[in-house]
Coordinates of C-alpha atoms and ligand atoms in Angstrom, one line a residue:
X1 CA 62.5 -36.2 -35.4
X2 CA 60.7 -39.5 -36.3
X3 CA 57.7 -39.2 -38.6
X4 CA 56.0 -41.5 -36.1
X5 CA 56.3 -39.3 -33.1
X6 CA 53.0 -39.0 -31.1
X7 CA 51.3 -41.5 -33.5
X8 CA 48.8 -43.8 -32.0
X9 CA 49.5 -47.4 -33.0
X10 CA 47.0 -50.2 -32.6
X11 CA 49.2 -53.4 -32.8
X12 CA 47.3 -56.6 -33.4
X13 CA 49.4 -59.7 -32.5
X14 CA 48.1 -63.0 -33.9
X15 CA 49.1 -66.5 -33.0
X16 CA 52.3 -67.4 -34.9
X17 CA 55.8 -68.3 -33.8
X18 CA 56.9 -64.8 -35.0
X19 CA 54.8 -63.2 -32.3
X20 CA 57.8 -63.0 -30.0
X21 CA 59.3 -60.4 -32.4
X22 CA 56.3 -58.2 -31.7
X23 CA 57.8 -57.4 -28.3
X24 CA 60.7 -55.9 -30.1
X25 CA 58.3 -54.0 -32.4
X26 CA 56.6 -52.5 -29.4
X27 CA 60.0 -51.5 -27.9
X28 CA 61.0 -49.7 -31.1
X29 CA 57.7 -48.0 -31.5
X30 CA 57.9 -46.7 -27.9
X31 CA 61.3 -45.4 -28.6
X32 CA 59.9 -43.5 -31.5
X33 CA 57.5 -41.9 -29.0
X34 CA 54.4 -43.7 -30.3
X35 CA 51.5 -44.7 -28.1
X36 CA 50.9 -48.4 -28.5
X37 CA 47.8 -50.3 -27.6
X38 CA 47.9 -54.0 -28.2
X39 CA 45.3 -56.7 -29.0
X40 CA 46.3 -60.3 -28.6
X41 CA 44.3 -62.7 -30.8
X42 CA 42.8 -65.8 -29.2
X43 CA 46.0 -67.8 -30.1
X44 CA 48.6 -65.1 -29.6
X45 CA 48.4 -65.7 -25.8
X46 CA 50.1 -69.0 -26.5
X47 CA 53.2 -67.2 -27.9
X48 CA 53.5 -64.0 -25.8
X49 CA 52.2 -63.2 -22.4
X50 CA 49.9 -60.3 -21.7
X51 CA 52.3 -59.3 -18.9
X52 CA 55.3 -58.8 -21.2
X53 CA 53.2 -56.8 -23.7
X54 CA 51.8 -54.6 -20.9
X55 CA 55.3 -54.0 -19.4
X56 CA 56.7 -52.9 -22.8
X57 CA 53.7 -50.9 -24.1
X58 CA 52.8 -49.4 -20.6
X59 CA 49.2 -49.9 -21.6
X60 CA 46.5 -52.5 -20.8
X61 CA 46.4 -55.5 -23.2
X62 CA 43.2 -56.2 -24.9
X63 CA 42.2 -59.8 -25.8
X64 CA 38.8 -60.8 -24.5
X65 CA 35.8 -60.1 -26.7
X66 CA 33.4 -60.6 -23.8
X67 CA 35.3 -58.7 -21.2
X68 CA 32.6 -56.7 -19.4
X69 CA 35.0 -54.0 -18.3
X70 CA 36.3 -53.5 -21.8
X71 CA 33.1 -53.7 -23.6
X72 CA 31.5 -51.1 -21.3
X73 CA 33.7 -48.8 -23.4
X74 CA 32.9 -50.6 -26.7
X75 CA 36.5 -51.6 -27.3
X76 CA 35.6 -53.5 -30.5
X77 CA 34.7 -50.1 -32.0
X78 CA 36.7 -47.6 -30.1
X79 CA 40.2 -49.2 -30.4
X80 CA 40.3 -48.7 -34.2
X81 CA 38.8 -45.2 -33.9
X82 CA 41.6 -44.2 -31.5
X83 CA 44.4 -45.5 -33.7
X84 CA 46.3 -43.5 -36.4
X85 CA 47.9 -46.7 -37.5
X86 CA 46.6 -50.3 -37.4
X87 CA 49.3 -52.8 -37.7
X88 CA 48.9 -56.6 -37.7
X89 CA 52.2 -58.3 -36.9
X90 CA 52.5 -61.2 -37.2
X91 CA 49.5 -61.9 -39.4
X92 CA 48.9 -65.6 -39.7
X93 CA 47.2 -67.3 -42.7
X94 CA 44.2 -67.9 -40.4
X95 CA 44.1 -64.1 -39.7
X96 CA 44.2 -63.2 -43.4
X97 CA 41.4 -65.7 -44.0
X98 CA 39.3 -64.3 -41.2
X99 CA 39.7 -60.6 -42.2
X100 CA 39.2 -61.2 -45.9
X101 CA 36.0 -63.1 -45.2
X102 CA 34.5 -60.9 -42.5
X103 CA 34.8 -63.6 -39.8
X104 CA 34.9 -62.3 -36.2
X105 CA 35.4 -64.9 -33.5
X106 CA 37.6 -63.0 -31.1
X107 CA 38.4 -59.4 -30.1
X108 CA 41.2 -59.0 -32.7
X109 CA 39.1 -60.1 -35.7
X110 CA 36.1 -58.2 -34.5
X111 CA 38.0 -54.9 -34.1
X112 CA 39.5 -55.4 -37.6
X113 CA 36.1 -56.1 -39.1
X114 CA 34.7 -52.9 -37.5
X115 CA 37.8 -50.8 -38.3
X116 CA 37.4 -47.4 -40.1
X117 CA 40.8 -47.4 -41.7
X118 CA 43.1 -49.6 -43.7
X119 CA 45.7 -51.8 -42.0
X120 CA 49.4 -52.5 -42.4
X121 CA 49.8 -56.3 -42.5
X122 CA 53.1 -58.1 -41.8
X123 CA 52.3 -61.8 -42.6
X124 CA 54.3 -64.7 -41.1
X125 CA 53.7 -68.3 -42.2
X126 CA 55.3 -71.3 -43.8
X127 CA 56.2 -70.8 -47.5
X128 CA 53.6 -73.4 -48.7
X129 CA 50.9 -71.6 -46.7
X130 CA 51.9 -68.3 -48.2
X131 CA 51.9 -69.7 -51.7
X132 CA 48.6 -71.6 -51.2
X133 CA 46.0 -70.6 -53.7
X134 CA 43.3 -69.8 -51.1
X135 CA 45.8 -67.7 -49.1
X136 CA 46.8 -65.9 -52.3
X137 CA 43.1 -65.1 -53.0
X138 CA 42.8 -63.7 -49.5
X139 CA 45.9 -61.6 -49.9
X140 CA 44.4 -60.2 -53.2
X141 CA 41.1 -59.4 -51.5
X142 CA 42.8 -57.5 -48.8
X143 CA 45.1 -55.6 -51.2
X144 CA 42.0 -54.6 -53.3
X145 CA 40.4 -53.4 -50.1
X146 CA 43.3 -51.0 -49.8
X147 CA 45.2 -52.8 -47.0
X148 CA 49.0 -52.7 -47.3
X149 CA 51.3 -55.7 -46.9
X150 CA 54.8 -55.3 -45.4
X151 CA 56.5 -58.5 -46.5
X152 CA 56.7 -61.3 -45.9
X153 CA 60.4 -61.8 -46.7
X154 CA 62.4 -64.8 -48.0
X155 CA 64.5 -66.7 -45.5
X156 CA 64.9 -69.7 -43.1
X157 CA 61.7 -70.5 -41.3
X158 CA 61.1 -71.7 -37.8
X159 CA 59.8 -75.0 -39.2
X160 CA 63.2 -75.6 -40.9
X161 CA 62.0 -74.9 -44.5
X162 CA 63.2 -72.0 -46.6
X163 CA 61.2 -69.6 -48.7
X164 CA 58.9 -66.6 -48.7
X165 CA 56.8 -66.3 -45.5
X166 CA 59.1 -64.9 -42.8
X167 CA 57.8 -61.8 -41.0
X168 CA 59.7 -58.6 -41.9
X169 CA 62.1 -57.7 -39.1
X170 CA 60.6 -55.2 -36.5
X171 CA 63.1 -52.4 -37.3
X172 CA 62.3 -52.8 -41.0
X173 CA 58.5 -52.6 -40.3
X174 CA 59.0 -49.4 -38.4
X175 CA 61.3 -48.0 -41.1
X176 CA 58.6 -48.8 -43.6
X177 CA 55.9 -47.0 -41.5
X178 CA 58.2 -44.0 -41.2
X179 CA 58.9 -43.7 -44.9
X180 CA 55.2 -44.2 -45.7
X181 CA 54.3 -41.3 -43.4
X182 CA 56.9 -39.1 -44.8
X183 CA 55.8 -39.8 -48.4
X184 CA 52.1 -39.4 -47.5
X185 CA 52.8 -35.9 -46.2
X186 CA 55.1 -35.0 -49.1
X187 CA 52.9 -36.4 -52.0
X188 CA 49.6 -35.2 -50.6
X189 CA 47.9 -33.2 -53.4
X190 CA 50.1 -34.6 -56.2
X191 CA 48.2 -36.3 -59.0
X192 CA 49.1 -39.4 -61.0
X193 CA 47.6 -40.9 -64.1
X194 CA 48.3 -44.5 -65.1
X195 CA 47.1 -46.3 -68.2
X196 CA 47.0 -50.1 -68.0
X197 CA 45.9 -53.3 -69.8
X198 CA 45.1 -53.9 -73.5
X199 CA 42.7 -52.1 -75.7
X200 CA 40.0 -53.7 -77.8
X201 CA 39.4 -52.5 -81.4
X202 CA 36.2 -53.9 -82.8
X203 CA 35.8 -55.4 -86.2
X204 CA 32.1 -56.1 -86.0
X205 CA 29.7 -56.5 -83.0
X206 CA 31.2 -59.8 -82.0
X207 CA 34.8 -59.7 -83.0
X208 CA 37.7 -57.5 -82.0
X209 CA 41.5 -57.1 -82.1
X210 CA 43.3 -57.1 -78.8
X211 CA 46.6 -58.3 -77.2
X212 CA 47.9 -60.4 -74.2
X213 CA 48.4 -57.6 -71.7
X214 CA 47.1 -58.5 -68.3
X215 CA 47.3 -55.0 -66.8
X216 CA 49.0 -56.4 -63.7
X217 CA 52.1 -54.1 -63.8
X218 CA 50.1 -51.0 -64.4
X219 CA 47.7 -51.9 -61.5
X220 CA 50.6 -52.5 -59.2
X221 CA 52.1 -49.1 -60.1
X222 CA 48.8 -47.3 -59.5
X223 CA 48.5 -49.1 -56.2
X224 CA 52.0 -48.1 -55.1
X225 CA 51.4 -44.5 -56.1
X226 CA 48.1 -44.4 -54.2
X227 CA 49.8 -45.9 -51.1
X228 CA 52.5 -43.2 -51.4
X229 CA 49.9 -40.5 -51.1
X230 CA 49.2 -39.7 -54.8
X231 CA 45.7 -38.9 -55.9
X232 CA 45.7 -41.7 -58.5
X233 CA 43.6 -42.2 -61.6
X234 CA 43.9 -45.5 -63.4
X235 CA 42.6 -45.7 -67.0
X236 CA 42.2 -49.3 -67.7
X237 CA 41.5 -51.4 -70.7
X238 CA 39.6 -54.7 -70.3
X239 CA 41.4 -56.8 -67.7
X240 CA 40.5 -59.6 -65.3
X241 CA 41.7 -57.4 -62.3
X242 CA 39.5 -56.0 -59.6
X243 CA 39.4 -52.3 -58.9
X244 CA 41.5 -51.2 -56.0
X245 CA 39.9 -49.1 -53.2
X246 CA 41.1 -45.5 -53.2
X247 CA 42.1 -45.4 -56.9
X248 CA 39.8 -43.6 -59.3
X249 CA 39.5 -46.4 -61.9
X250 CA 38.1 -45.6 -65.3
X251 CA 37.3 -48.5 -67.5
X252 CA 37.6 -48.0 -71.2
X253 CA 37.7 -50.3 -74.2
X254 CA 39.3 -48.8 -77.3
X255 CA 42.5 -46.7 -77.8
X256 CA 40.3 -43.7 -78.7
X257 CA 38.4 -44.0 -75.4
X258 CA 41.7 -44.3 -73.5
X259 CA 43.0 -41.2 -75.3
X260 CA 39.8 -39.2 -74.5
X261 CA 39.9 -40.3 -70.8
X262 CA 43.6 -39.4 -70.5
X263 CA 43.0 -35.9 -71.9
X264 CA 40.0 -35.5 -69.6
X265 CA 42.0 -36.4 -66.6
X266 CA 45.0 -34.1 -67.2
X267 CA 46.7 -32.1 -65.9
X268 CA 48.7 -34.4 -63.6
X269 CA 52.1 -34.3 -61.9
X270 CA 53.1 -37.6 -63.3
X271 CA 51.7 -39.9 -66.0
X272 CA 52.7 -43.5 -66.5
X273 CA 51.6 -45.1 -69.8
X274 CA 51.9 -48.8 -69.2
X275 CA 48.9 -49.8 -71.4
X276 CA 49.5 -52.0 -74.4
X277 CA 47.5 -49.8 -76.8
X278 CA 46.6 -51.3 -80.1
X279 CA 48.6 -49.5 -82.8
X280 CA 45.8 -49.9 -85.3
X281 CA 42.0 -49.8 -85.4
X282 CA 39.6 -51.1 -88.0
X283 CA 38.8 -48.5 -90.6
X284 CA 35.1 -49.3 -91.1
X285 CA 33.7 -51.2 -88.2
X286 CA 30.8 -53.3 -89.5
X287 CA 27.4 -52.7 -87.9
X288 CA 26.4 -56.3 -88.4
X289 CA 28.2 -59.5 -87.9
X290 CA 30.4 -60.2 -90.9
X291 CA 29.4 -63.5 -92.6
X292 CA 31.7 -66.4 -93.3
X293 CA 33.2 -66.2 -96.8
X294 CA 36.1 -67.4 -98.8
X295 CA 38.2 -64.2 -98.6
X296 CA 38.1 -61.3 -96.3
X297 CA 40.6 -58.6 -95.7
X298 CA 40.6 -56.0 -93.0
X299 CA 41.4 -52.4 -93.6
X300 CA 43.3 -50.8 -90.7
X301 CA 44.2 -47.3 -89.8
X302 CA 46.6 -46.0 -87.2
X303 CA 45.4 -45.2 -83.7
X304 CA 46.6 -42.0 -82.1
X305 CA 49.7 -42.4 -80.0
X306 CA 48.6 -41.3 -76.6
X307 CA 52.0 -41.2 -75.0
X308 CA 53.5 -39.3 -77.8
X309 CA 50.6 -36.8 -77.9
X310 CA 50.9 -36.1 -74.2
X311 CA 54.7 -36.0 -74.1
X312 CA 54.6 -33.3 -76.8
X313 CA 51.7 -31.3 -75.5
X314 CA 52.7 -27.7 -74.6
X315 CA 50.3 -27.1 -71.7
X316 CA 49.1 -30.6 -70.6
X317 CA 52.4 -32.4 -70.3
X318 CA 53.0 -33.6 -66.8
X319 CA 56.3 -32.9 -65.1
X320 CA 57.3 -36.5 -65.5
X321 CA 56.1 -38.8 -68.3
X322 CA 56.9 -42.5 -68.3
X323 CA 56.3 -44.9 -71.2
X324 CA 56.6 -48.7 -71.4
X325 CA 58.2 -50.6 -74.1
X326 CA 57.1 -54.1 -74.8
X327 CA 59.7 -55.9 -77.0
X328 CA 60.5 -59.4 -78.0
X329 CA 64.0 -58.8 -79.5
X330 CA 66.7 -56.0 -79.6
X331 CA 65.0 -54.7 -76.5
X332 CA 67.4 -51.9 -75.5
X333 CA 68.1 -50.8 -79.1
X334 CA 64.4 -50.7 -80.0
X335 CA 63.6 -48.9 -76.8
X336 CA 66.3 -46.3 -77.3
X337 CA 64.6 -45.4 -80.6
X338 CA 61.2 -45.4 -78.9
X339 CA 62.2 -43.0 -76.1
X340 CA 63.5 -40.5 -78.6
X341 CA 60.5 -40.9 -80.9
X342 CA 57.9 -40.5 -78.1
X343 CA 59.7 -37.7 -76.2
X344 CA 59.0 -39.2 -72.7
X345 CA 61.3 -38.8 -69.8
X346 CA 61.7 -42.5 -68.9
X347 CA 60.9 -45.6 -70.8
X348 CA 60.5 -48.9 -69.0
X349 CA 61.5 -51.7 -71.3
X350 CA 60.5 -55.3 -70.8
X351 CA 60.9 -58.5 -72.7
X352 CA 57.4 -59.9 -73.5
X353 CA 58.7 -63.0 -75.2
X354 CA 59.8 -64.6 -72.0
X355 CA 56.9 -66.7 -70.4
X356 CA 58.2 -66.3 -66.9
X357 CA 58.1 -62.5 -66.9
X358 CA 56.0 -59.9 -68.8
X359 CA 52.5 -60.6 -70.0
X360 CA 50.2 -62.3 -67.5
X361 CA 53.0 -63.3 -65.2
X362 CA 53.2 -62.0 -61.6
X363 CA 56.9 -61.4 -62.2
X364 CA 58.7 -58.9 -64.4
X365 CA 62.3 -57.8 -65.2
X366 CA 62.7 -54.3 -66.6
X367 CA 65.3 -51.8 -67.7
X368 CA 64.6 -48.1 -67.2
X369 CA 65.9 -46.0 -70.0
X370 CA 66.4 -42.3 -69.0
X371 CA 66.3 -39.4 -71.4
X372 CA 69.9 -38.7 -70.5
X373 CA 70.9 -42.0 -72.1
X374 CA 71.5 -43.8 -68.8
X375 CA 70.0 -47.3 -68.4
X376 CA 69.2 -48.9 -65.1
X377 CA 68.2 -52.6 -64.8
X378 CA 65.7 -53.8 -62.2
X379 CA 66.2 -57.6 -61.9
X380 CA 63.5 -60.2 -61.8
X381 CA 61.0 -59.7 -59.0
X382 CA 57.3 -59.6 -58.3
X383 CA 55.4 -56.9 -60.2
X384 CA 54.5 -55.4 -56.9
X385 CA 58.1 -55.0 -55.9
X386 CA 59.1 -53.6 -59.4
X387 CA 56.2 -51.2 -59.0
X388 CA 57.4 -50.0 -55.6
X389 CA 61.0 -49.5 -57.0
X390 CA 59.7 -47.5 -59.9
X391 CA 57.5 -45.4 -57.6
X392 CA 60.4 -44.7 -55.2
X393 CA 62.3 -43.3 -58.2
X394 CA 59.4 -41.2 -59.3
X395 CA 59.1 -39.7 -55.8
X396 CA 62.8 -38.8 -55.6
X397 CA 62.6 -37.3 -59.1
X398 CA 59.7 -35.1 -58.2
X399 CA 61.7 -33.7 -55.2
Ligands
CTP401 N1 51.4 -46.1 -76.6 C1 50.4 -45.2 -76.6 N2 49.5 -45.1 -77.6 C2 49.6 -45.9 -78.7 C3 50.7 -46.9 -78.8 C4 51.5 -46.9 -77.7 O1 50.2 -44.4 -75.6 N3 48.8 -45.8 -79.7 C5 52.4 -46.1 -75.5 C6 52.3 -47.4 -74.7 O2 51.4 -47.2 -73.6 C7 53.7 -47.5 -74.2 C8 54.5 -46.9 -75.3 O3 53.6 -46.1 -76.1 O4 53.9 -46.6 -73.1 C9 55.2 -47.9 -76.2 O5 54.3 -48.9 -76.6 P1 54.7 -50.2 -77.4 O6 53.5 -51.0 -77.7 O7 55.9 -50.8 -76.7 O8 55.4 -49.6 -78.7 P2 54.7 -49.0 -80.0 O9 54.9 -47.5 -80.0 O10 53.4 -49.5 -80.2 O11 55.7 -49.5 -81.1 P3 55.9 -51.1 -81.5 O12 54.6 -51.7 -81.4 O13 56.4 -50.9 -82.9 O14 57.0 -51.6 -80.6

């Protein structure tokens, strides 16, 4: 039986060339025994006809914000309340801009602004539009609001160009929704802890020791866990990243604070230690600003190893413990030593000497080292994609 059986889907079709694929989307959703109500944005009418949508969905099509018949029932509120799933496919750049900036100039954008739940968004646009900085900002705003993106994918575009921006194929969108619903049911009640970002170790009130970690990979993992139904706590060092709706984010500064927060938030079913924790802290932090002088030396002492402590804890150790390994050379060899030393189940090794991946980049390339000695490589991809792949593996391991 499909996970989507009897689900109520509110499909919002917006005005892009990929809108014709939404007809196929409706057909597949109906086959899965979903109820489908459809809103056409102001411009979607130019790409698909209300008649074809009605015929396939066997429901009235909604499109007019000022339709007296519809508004008697307050459609701009009631449609989202009715839905179990709100899906925008295709979502144009203009739609992403409107919904991330609270603009409401037609029924589709008004319903989305008044919605009481997060949406699934399947974008479709030209590659340059997708990569445009303003569009990227809008995507980030929507992700941080808890909305979930399905695609876009890379391929040939209607305009003749090639790149990322194509709408995910309808059967893939439906498959994604099915997997998501299965996972949400399965992982409901499971708890995950993620550490991310750098730590700051103060020298005096104005100076500190830190590192280049951006926290991006850890935030993506936390987001992917949350979207898969985990009750997720993110313990974050100082980063430039915005908190994500639905994730319990705890901001800390030093390694000691990170340790205390991790202990406070255990037990958990899975813990992922992606933070770049400072190995040392300053022995005697000066209360006053240290004055400029000829010679000065810092006395350091070791910080507690949070991962090692938790991995070896008799009662607090989660079922699955993942560490990260930031290396610049002999990556696998050094990481093999680290997994044994730290006693974690998996260690995710990455090369932080490469500017295109690792620290601060949106891309990464990792090798997963398992306790059994096996090594699995995940080739270069966006940190969000790498996060989803790691989380899929976590979910199947917890089976
Ligand atoms: N880690 C930790 N607490 C520390 C140091 C590291 O929890 N005080 C965790 C990191 O979050 C990561 C793993 O240990 O999951 C490995 O961190 P990494 O910085 O790669 O290695 P180190 O143990 O610090 O060793 P080295 O710096 O020599 O590579």
